[in-house]
XYZ file of C-alpha atoms in Angstrom:
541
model
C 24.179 -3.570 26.673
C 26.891 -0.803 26.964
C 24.747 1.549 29.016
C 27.393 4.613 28.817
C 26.895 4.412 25.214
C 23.214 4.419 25.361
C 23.270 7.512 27.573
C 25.864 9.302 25.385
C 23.668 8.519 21.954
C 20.751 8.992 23.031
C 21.510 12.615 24.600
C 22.471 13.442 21.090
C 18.901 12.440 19.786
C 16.661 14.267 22.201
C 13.142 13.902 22.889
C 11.270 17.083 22.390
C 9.573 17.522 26.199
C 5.899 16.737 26.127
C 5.911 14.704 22.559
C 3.973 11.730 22.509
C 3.925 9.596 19.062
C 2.142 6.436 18.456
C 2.935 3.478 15.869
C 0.131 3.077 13.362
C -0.486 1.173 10.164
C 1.856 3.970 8.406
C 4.328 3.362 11.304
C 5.134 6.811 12.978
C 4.651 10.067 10.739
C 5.043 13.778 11.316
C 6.804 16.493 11.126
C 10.289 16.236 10.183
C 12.185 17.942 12.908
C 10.582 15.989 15.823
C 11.844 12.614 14.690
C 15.086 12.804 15.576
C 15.055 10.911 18.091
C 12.191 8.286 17.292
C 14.585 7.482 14.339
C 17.841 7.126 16.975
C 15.227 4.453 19.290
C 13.777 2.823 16.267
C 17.193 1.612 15.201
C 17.533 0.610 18.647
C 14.370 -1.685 18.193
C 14.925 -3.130 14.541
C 17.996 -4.227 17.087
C 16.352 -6.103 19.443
C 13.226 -7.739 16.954
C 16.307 -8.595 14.700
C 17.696 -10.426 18.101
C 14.118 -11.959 18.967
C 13.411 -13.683 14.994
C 16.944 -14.397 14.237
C 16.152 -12.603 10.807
C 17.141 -9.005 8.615
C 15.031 -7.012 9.998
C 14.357 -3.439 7.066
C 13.392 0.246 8.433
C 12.449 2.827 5.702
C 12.142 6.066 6.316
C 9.731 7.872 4.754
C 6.007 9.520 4.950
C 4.924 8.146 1.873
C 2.245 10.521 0.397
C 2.438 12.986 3.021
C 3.977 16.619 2.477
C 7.979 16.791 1.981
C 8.300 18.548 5.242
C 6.950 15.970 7.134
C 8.824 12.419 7.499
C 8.353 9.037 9.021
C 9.708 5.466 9.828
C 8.437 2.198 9.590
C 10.047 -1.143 10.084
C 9.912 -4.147 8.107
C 9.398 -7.587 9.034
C 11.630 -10.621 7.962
C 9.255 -12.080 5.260
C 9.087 -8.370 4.361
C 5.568 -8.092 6.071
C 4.275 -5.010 8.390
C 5.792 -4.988 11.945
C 4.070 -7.606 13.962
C 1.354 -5.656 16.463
C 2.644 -6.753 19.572
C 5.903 -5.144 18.635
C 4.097 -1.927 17.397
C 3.600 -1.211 21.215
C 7.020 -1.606 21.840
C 7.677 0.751 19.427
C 4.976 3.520 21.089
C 6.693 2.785 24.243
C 10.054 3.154 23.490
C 9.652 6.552 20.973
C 7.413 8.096 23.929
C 10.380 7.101 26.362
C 12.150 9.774 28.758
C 15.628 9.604 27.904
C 16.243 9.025 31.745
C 13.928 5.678 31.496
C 15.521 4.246 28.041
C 17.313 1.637 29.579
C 14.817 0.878 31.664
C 11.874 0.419 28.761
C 14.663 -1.953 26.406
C 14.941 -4.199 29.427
C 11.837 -4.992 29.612
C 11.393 -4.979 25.904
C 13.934 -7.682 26.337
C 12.044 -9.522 28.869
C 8.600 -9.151 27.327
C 9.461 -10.976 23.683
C 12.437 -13.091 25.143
C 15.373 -10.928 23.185
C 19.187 -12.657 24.134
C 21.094 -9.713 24.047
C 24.278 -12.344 22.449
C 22.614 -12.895 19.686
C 23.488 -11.572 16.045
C 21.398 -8.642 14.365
C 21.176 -7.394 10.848
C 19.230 -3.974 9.935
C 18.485 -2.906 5.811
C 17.867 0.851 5.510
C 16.593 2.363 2.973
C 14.992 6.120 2.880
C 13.321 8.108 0.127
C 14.208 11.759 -1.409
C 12.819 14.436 1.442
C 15.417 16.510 2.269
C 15.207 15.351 5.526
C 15.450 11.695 5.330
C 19.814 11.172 4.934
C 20.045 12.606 8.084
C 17.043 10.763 10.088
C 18.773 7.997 8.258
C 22.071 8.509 9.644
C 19.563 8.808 13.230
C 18.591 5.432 12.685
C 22.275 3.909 11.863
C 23.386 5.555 15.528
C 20.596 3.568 17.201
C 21.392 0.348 15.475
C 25.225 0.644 16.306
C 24.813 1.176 19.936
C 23.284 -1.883 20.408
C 25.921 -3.630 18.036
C 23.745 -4.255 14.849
C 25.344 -4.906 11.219
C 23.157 -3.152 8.854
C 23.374 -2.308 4.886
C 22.120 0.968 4.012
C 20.461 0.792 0.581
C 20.169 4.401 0.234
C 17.352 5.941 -1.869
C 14.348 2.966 -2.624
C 11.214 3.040 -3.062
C 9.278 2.006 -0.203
C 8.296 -1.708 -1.921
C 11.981 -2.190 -2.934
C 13.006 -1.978 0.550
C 10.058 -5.116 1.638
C 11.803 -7.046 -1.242
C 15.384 -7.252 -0.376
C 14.415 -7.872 3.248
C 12.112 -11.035 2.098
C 15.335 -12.145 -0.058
C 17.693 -12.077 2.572
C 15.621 -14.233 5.000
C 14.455 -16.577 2.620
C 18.192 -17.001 1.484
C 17.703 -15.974 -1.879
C 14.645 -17.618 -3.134
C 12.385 -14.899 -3.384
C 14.867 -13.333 -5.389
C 18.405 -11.289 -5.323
C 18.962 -8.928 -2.519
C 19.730 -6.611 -4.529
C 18.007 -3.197 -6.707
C 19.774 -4.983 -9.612
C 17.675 -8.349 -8.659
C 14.453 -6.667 -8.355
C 14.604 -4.917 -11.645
C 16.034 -8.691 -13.648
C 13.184 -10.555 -11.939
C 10.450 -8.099 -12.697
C 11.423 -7.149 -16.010
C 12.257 -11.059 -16.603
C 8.673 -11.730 -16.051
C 7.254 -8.840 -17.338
C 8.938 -9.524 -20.934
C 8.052 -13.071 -21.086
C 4.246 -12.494 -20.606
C 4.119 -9.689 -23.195
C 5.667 -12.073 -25.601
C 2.290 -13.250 -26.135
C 0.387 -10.844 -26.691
C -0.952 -9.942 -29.856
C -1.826 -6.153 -29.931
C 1.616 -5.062 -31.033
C 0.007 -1.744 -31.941
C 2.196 1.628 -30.788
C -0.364 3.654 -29.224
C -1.097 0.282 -26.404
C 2.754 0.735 -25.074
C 2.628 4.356 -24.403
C 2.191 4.942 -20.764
C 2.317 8.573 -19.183
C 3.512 8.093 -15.304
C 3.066 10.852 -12.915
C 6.085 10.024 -10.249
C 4.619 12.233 -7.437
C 7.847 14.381 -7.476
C 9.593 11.080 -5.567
C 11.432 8.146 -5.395
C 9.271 6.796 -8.093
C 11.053 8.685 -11.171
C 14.693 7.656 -10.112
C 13.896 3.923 -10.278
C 11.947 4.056 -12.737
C 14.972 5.502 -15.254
C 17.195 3.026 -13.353
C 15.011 0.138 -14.701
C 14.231 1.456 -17.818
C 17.424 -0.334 -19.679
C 15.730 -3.466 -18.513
C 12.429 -2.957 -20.764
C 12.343 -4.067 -24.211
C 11.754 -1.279 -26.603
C 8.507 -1.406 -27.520
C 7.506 -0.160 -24.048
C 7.390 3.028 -23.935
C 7.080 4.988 -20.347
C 7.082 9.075 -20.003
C 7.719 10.096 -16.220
C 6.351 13.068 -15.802
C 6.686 14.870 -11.809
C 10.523 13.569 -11.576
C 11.015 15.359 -8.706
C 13.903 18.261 -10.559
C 12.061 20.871 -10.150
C 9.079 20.605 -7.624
C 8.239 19.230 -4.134
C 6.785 15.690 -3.262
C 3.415 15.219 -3.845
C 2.586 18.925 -4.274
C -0.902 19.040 -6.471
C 0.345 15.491 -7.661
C 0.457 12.313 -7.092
C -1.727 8.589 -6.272
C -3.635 10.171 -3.786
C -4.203 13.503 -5.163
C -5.354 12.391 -7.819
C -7.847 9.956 -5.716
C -9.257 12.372 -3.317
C -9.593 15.145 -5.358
C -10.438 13.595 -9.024
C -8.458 15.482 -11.226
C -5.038 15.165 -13.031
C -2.016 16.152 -11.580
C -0.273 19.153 -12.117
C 2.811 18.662 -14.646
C 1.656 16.166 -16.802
C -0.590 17.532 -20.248
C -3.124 14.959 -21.245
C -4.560 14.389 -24.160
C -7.992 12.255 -25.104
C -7.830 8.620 -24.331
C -4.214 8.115 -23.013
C -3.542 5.990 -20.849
C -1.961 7.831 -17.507
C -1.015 6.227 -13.679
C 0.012 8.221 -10.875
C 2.594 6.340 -7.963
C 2.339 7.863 -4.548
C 5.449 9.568 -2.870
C 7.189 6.189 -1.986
C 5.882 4.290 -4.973
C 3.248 1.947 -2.940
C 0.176 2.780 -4.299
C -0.655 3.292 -7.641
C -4.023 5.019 -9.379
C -4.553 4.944 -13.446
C -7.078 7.415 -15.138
C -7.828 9.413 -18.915
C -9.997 11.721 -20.192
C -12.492 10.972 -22.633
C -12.801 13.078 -26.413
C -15.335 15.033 -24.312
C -12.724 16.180 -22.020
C -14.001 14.214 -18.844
C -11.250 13.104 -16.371
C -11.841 8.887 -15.510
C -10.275 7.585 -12.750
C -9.478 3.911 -12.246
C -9.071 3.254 -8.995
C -7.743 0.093 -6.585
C -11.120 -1.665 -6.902
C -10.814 -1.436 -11.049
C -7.508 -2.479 -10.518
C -8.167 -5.753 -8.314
C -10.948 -6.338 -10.291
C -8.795 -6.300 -13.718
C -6.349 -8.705 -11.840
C -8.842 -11.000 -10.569
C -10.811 -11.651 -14.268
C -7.271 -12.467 -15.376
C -6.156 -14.657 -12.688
C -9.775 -16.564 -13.058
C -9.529 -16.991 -16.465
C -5.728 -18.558 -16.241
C -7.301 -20.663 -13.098
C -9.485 -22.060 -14.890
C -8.089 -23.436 -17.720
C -5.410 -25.001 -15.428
C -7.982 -27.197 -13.870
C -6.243 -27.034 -10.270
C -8.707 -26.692 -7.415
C -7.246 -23.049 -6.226
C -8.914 -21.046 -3.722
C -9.222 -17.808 -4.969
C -10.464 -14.817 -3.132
C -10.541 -10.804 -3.330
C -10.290 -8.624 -0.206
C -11.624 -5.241 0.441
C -12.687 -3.094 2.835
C -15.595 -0.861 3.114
C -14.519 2.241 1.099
C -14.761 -0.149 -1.632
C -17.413 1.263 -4.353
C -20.730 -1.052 -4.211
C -20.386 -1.436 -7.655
C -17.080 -3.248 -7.708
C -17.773 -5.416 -5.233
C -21.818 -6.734 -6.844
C -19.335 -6.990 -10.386
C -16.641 -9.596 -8.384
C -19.443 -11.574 -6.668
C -22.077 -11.791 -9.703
C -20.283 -11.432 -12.962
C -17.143 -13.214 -11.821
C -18.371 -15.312 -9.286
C -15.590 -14.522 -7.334
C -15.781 -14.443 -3.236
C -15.258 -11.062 -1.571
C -14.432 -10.385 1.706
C -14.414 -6.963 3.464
C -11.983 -6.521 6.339
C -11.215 -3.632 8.589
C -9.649 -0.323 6.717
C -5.431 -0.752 7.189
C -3.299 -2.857 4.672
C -2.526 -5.526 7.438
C -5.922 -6.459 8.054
C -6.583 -7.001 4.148
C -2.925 -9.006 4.173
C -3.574 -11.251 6.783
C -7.198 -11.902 5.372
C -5.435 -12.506 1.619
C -3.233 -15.184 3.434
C -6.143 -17.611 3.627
C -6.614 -18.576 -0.291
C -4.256 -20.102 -2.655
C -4.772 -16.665 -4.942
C -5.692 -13.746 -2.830
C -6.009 -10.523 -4.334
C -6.529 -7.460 -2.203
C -6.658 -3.180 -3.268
C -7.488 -1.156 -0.956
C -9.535 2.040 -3.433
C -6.586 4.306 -3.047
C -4.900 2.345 -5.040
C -2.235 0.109 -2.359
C -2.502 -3.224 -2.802
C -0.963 -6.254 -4.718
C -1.982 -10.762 -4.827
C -0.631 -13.351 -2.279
C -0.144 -16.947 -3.997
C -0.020 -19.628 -1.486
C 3.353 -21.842 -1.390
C 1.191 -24.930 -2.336
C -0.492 -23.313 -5.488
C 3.280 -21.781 -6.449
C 4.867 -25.004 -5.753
C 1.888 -26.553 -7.665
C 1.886 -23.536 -10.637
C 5.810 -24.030 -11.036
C 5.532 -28.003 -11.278
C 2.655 -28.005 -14.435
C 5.160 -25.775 -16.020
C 7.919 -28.401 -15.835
C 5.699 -31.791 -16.143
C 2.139 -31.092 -17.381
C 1.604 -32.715 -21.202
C -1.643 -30.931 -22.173
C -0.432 -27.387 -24.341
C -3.324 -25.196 -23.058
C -3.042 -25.892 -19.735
C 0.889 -25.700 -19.641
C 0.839 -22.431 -21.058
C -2.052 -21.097 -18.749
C 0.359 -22.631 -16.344
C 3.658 -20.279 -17.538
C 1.376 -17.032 -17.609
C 0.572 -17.955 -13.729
C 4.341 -18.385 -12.983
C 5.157 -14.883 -14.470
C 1.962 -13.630 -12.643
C 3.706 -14.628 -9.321
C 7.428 -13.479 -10.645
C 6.102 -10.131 -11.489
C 3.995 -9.500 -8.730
C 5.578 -8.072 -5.401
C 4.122 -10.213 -2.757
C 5.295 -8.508 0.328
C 3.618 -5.162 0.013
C 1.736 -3.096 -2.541
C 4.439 -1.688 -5.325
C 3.615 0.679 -7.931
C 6.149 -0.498 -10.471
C 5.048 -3.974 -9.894
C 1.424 -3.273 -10.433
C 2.007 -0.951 -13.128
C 3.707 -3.489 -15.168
C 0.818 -6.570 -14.055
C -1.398 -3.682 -15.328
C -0.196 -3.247 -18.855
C 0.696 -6.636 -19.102
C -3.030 -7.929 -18.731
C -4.168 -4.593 -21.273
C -1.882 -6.186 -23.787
C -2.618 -9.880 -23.300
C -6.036 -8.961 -23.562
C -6.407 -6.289 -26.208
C -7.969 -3.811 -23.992
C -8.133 -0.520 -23.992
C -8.350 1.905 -20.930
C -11.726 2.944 -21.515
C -12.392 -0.834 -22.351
C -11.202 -1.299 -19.047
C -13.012 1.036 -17.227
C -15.796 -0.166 -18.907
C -16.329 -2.907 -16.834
C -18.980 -1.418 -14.280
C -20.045 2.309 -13.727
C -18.540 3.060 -9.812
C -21.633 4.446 -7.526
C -21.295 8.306 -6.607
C -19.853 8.542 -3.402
C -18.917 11.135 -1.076
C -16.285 10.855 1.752
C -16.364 13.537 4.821
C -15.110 14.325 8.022
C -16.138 15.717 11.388
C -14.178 16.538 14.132
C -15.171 15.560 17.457
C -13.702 15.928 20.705
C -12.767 12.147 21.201
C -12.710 10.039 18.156
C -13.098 6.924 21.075
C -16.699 7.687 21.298
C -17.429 5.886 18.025
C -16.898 1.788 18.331
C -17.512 -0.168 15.011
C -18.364 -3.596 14.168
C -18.592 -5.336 10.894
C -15.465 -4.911 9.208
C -16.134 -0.892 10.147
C -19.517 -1.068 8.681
C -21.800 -1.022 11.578
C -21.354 1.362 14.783
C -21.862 0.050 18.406
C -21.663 3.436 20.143
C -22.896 6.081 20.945
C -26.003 4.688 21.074
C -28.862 5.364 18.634
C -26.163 6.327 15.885
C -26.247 3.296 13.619
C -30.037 2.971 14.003
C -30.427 7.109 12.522
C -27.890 6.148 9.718
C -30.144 2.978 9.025
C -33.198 5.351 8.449
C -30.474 7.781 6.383
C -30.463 5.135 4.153
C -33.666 3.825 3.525
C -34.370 7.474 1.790
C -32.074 6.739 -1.050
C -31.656 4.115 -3.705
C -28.557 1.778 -3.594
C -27.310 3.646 -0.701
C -25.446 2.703 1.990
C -23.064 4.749 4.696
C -20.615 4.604 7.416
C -18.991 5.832 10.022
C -15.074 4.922 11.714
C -12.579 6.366 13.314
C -10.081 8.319 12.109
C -6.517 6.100 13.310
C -4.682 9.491 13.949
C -6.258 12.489 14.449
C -9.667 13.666 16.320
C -11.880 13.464 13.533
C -14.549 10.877 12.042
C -14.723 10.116 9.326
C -17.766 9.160 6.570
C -18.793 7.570 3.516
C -22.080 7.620 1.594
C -22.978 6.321 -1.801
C -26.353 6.321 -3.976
C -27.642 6.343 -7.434
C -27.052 9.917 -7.825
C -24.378 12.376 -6.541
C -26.898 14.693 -5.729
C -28.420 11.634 -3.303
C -24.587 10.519 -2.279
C -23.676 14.221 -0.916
C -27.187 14.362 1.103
C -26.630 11.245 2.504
C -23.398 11.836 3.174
C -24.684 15.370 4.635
C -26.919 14.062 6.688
C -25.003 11.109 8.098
C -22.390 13.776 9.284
C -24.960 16.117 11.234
C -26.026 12.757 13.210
C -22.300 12.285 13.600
C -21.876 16.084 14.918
C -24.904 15.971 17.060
C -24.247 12.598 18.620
C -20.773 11.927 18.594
C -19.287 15.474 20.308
C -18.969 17.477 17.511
C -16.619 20.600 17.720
C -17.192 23.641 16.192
C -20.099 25.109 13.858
C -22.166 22.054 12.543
C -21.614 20.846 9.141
C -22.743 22.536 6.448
C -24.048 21.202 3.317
């Protein structure tokens, strides 16, 4: 390690005095101008985890769905999975460093996960379109050359794009092409050979109305568009010319605050989808001939997926394991429709994509959406291997072509991380295949009324949780007043976590009613206020 260069970089990416960031689920995120230098360190630790795996190692800058002034980083592990959790605190420790203790902190970094300093490392950037992210880019190229990394910079991608190319490389091409070009062949490959049989070829099914959240979204989107046959007709709407990222538009907008997004006119019963700022999420909704805005959430959308998957499982005859994974903000409604109409098992995990990831891992077909709309299905290498052999050998028609259908499935599906262009086109490819409309679709079960809410408190680390987040351990006499909470309502049920960033906790409630949702949801956060620390004036209803 060329410690003169270290000292001479990293005085050129300055911590802010008194800053203190830590790596979360969303990897580090704030405001703009104080990542400077996290960017400058974090390229100095795609270095070293490149070093420790022997593997590509991706960092993409962005803050997803967050306001364009703010920015972030994450990094991206080789099979294009999150960054493993031991290395998160590496990352905490080394963005938090003094510059005078840098050295210092990498050494033991170096000791800690047994990094050879002689070995080779290879870094894929990509960033998305804040104005600030080409520079914090350029931040994260400086870190990675000090320590003598190669690295590719892929420029503008979306967020999922980015998880893709970094899977190709270290799987040496199997997954795919490391390339945008590769990613738009295989998915539009896929896409085109499921359509082929469907039999709705009726105009008004193709037409698709995409809110692009003012983002990446929109410029990839026209990039792939000479890859769809004709009859499928997208309108990106939010395209980023002439407002800012995810301003009153939007995936989660739309989620949290039920209503369409600004810029896009919608008339009765079209279908409509909004991606997120980095195009990893992905929400669908309409409005009824009465005027009433529907919104079909993550949970509609796994549970659209999973009646699809079932059906092709089945008639392949293959003793799969398949599973869905949620996690408590899932509606009651969606999960009782999984379990008893489609006799498919559910699991509920802790909120945070890696948690429902890991737990998808364990069946040969795991589906996971978390309700705001992130989320995508996990086929195990035996049931692809498996899948991809019936195509070639099976004699029996029905099950060979149930067989093809599950190939494309796991061609057009982004397995690495939730992707709004993937889902979007899983989504209309099951409509068509099926005949379905939207409203057809959200026909499927009526969500409970819920209510989310938050309270600040003066130390979120009073509240422990158990149960996949469903249950609190402290402070004491908490879970046993929201038990009683409950009892007063029909199909009710509440909790309480944690917010992951920020001083505040945060609730859900659902009932039979909204009216009964908001009380509950009321009530739950005076107990919260009153035992937890509240700050401030009490909640009011």
């Amino acid at each position: 390690m060329d410690s003169e260069a270290l000292r001479k970089y990293s005085a050129l990416h300055p911590k802010p005095a008194g800053l203190s960031l830590q790596y979360g689920t969303a990897g580090f995120r704030t405001k703009a101008e104080r990542l400077d230098h996290v960017m400058f360190r974090m390229g100095l630790l795609a270095v070293l985890r490149s070093k420790a795996v022997a593997a590509t190692i991706g960092i993409m800058v962005t803050a997803s769905h967050n306001p364009e002034e703010d920015n972030g980083v994450k990094l991206v592990d080789p099979l294009g999975e999150m960054l493993h959790p031991s290395w998160e605190e590496y990352a905490t420790q080394l963005a938090n460093a003094e510059e005078q203790e840098l050295q210092k902190v990498i050494t033991e970094i170096c000791q800690k996960a047994a990094v050879d300093l002689h070995k080779d490392a290879s870094v894929f950037i990509g960033r998305d379109t804040r104005p600030s992210s080409e520079k914090l880019s350029q931040s994260v190229i400086d870190g990675i050359q000090v320590l003598g990394g190669q690295y590719h910079d892929y420029g503008l991608v979306m967020t999922p794009q980015l998880h893709y190319v970094v899977c190709c490389q270290n799987t040496q091409g199997q997954y795919g092409k490391a390339t945008l070009e590769g990613y738009y062949e295989k998915l539009s490959k896929a896409f085109m050979e499921l359509i082929k049989k469907s039999h709705s070829s009726g105009e008004s099914q193709r037409h698709l109305k995409i809110d692009c959240a003012n983002g990446i979204g929109a410029l990839k989107l026209s990039e792939m568009k000479p890859y769809f046959p004709q009859e499928v007709l997208i309108h990106i709407y939010n395209d980023g010319t002439k407002d800012k990222l995810n301003h009153l538009c939007g995936a989660d907008f739309v989620k949290v605050h039920q209503n369409p997004p600004r810029g896009l006119d919608m008339k009765a019963n079209e279908r409509c989808c909004s991606f997120d700022g980095d195009a990893d999420r992905i929400v669908y909704y309409y409005k009824d001939t009465a005027g009433h805005f529907h919104l079909i959430d993550g949970d509609k959308i796994a549970t659209l997926i999973s009646i699809f998957l079932k059906e092709l499982l089945t008639k392949v005859k293959q003793n799969f394991r398949m599973g869905v994974v949620q996690t408590a903000y899932a509606n009651g409604n969606s999960t009782r429709y999984l379990q008893e109409t489609l006799k498919v098992p559910v699991h509920c995990v802790k909120t945070g994509v890696k948690h429902l990831h890991h737990k998808a891992q364990e069946f040969d077909v795991g589906v996971y959406f978390e309700a705001n709309g992130h989320g995508t299905v996990l086929f195990s290498k035996a049931a692809e291997t498996k899948i991809r052999q019936l195509v070639k050998e099976e004699k029996d028609d029905e099950k060979r072509e149930a067989a093809k259908m599950l190939e494309n499935m796991i061609d057009l599906i982004n397995q690495t991380v939730g992707d709004a262009v993937s889902d979007m086109l899983v989504i209309e490819a099951i409509l068509a295949l099926k005949g379905l409309t939207v409203q057809q679709w959200d026909a499927l079960y009526t969500d409970l009324p819920n209510r989310l809410l938050k309270v600040q408190v003066t130390d979120r680390r009073v509240i422990d949780t158990t149960d996949a987040e469903r249950r609190a351990l402290t402070p004491p006499g908490l879970q046993e007043k929201i038990d009683s909470l409950v009892k007063k309502y029909k199909l009710s049920r509440a909790f309480v976590r944690p917010s992951g960033t920020e001083d505040v906790v945060r609730i859900y409630a659902e009932a039979d009613t909204q009216e009964n949702a908001d009380a509950l949801a009321h009530e739950v956060s005076l107990a919260v206020f009153h035992l937890a620390g509240g700050k401030g004036a009490p909640p009011q209803p």
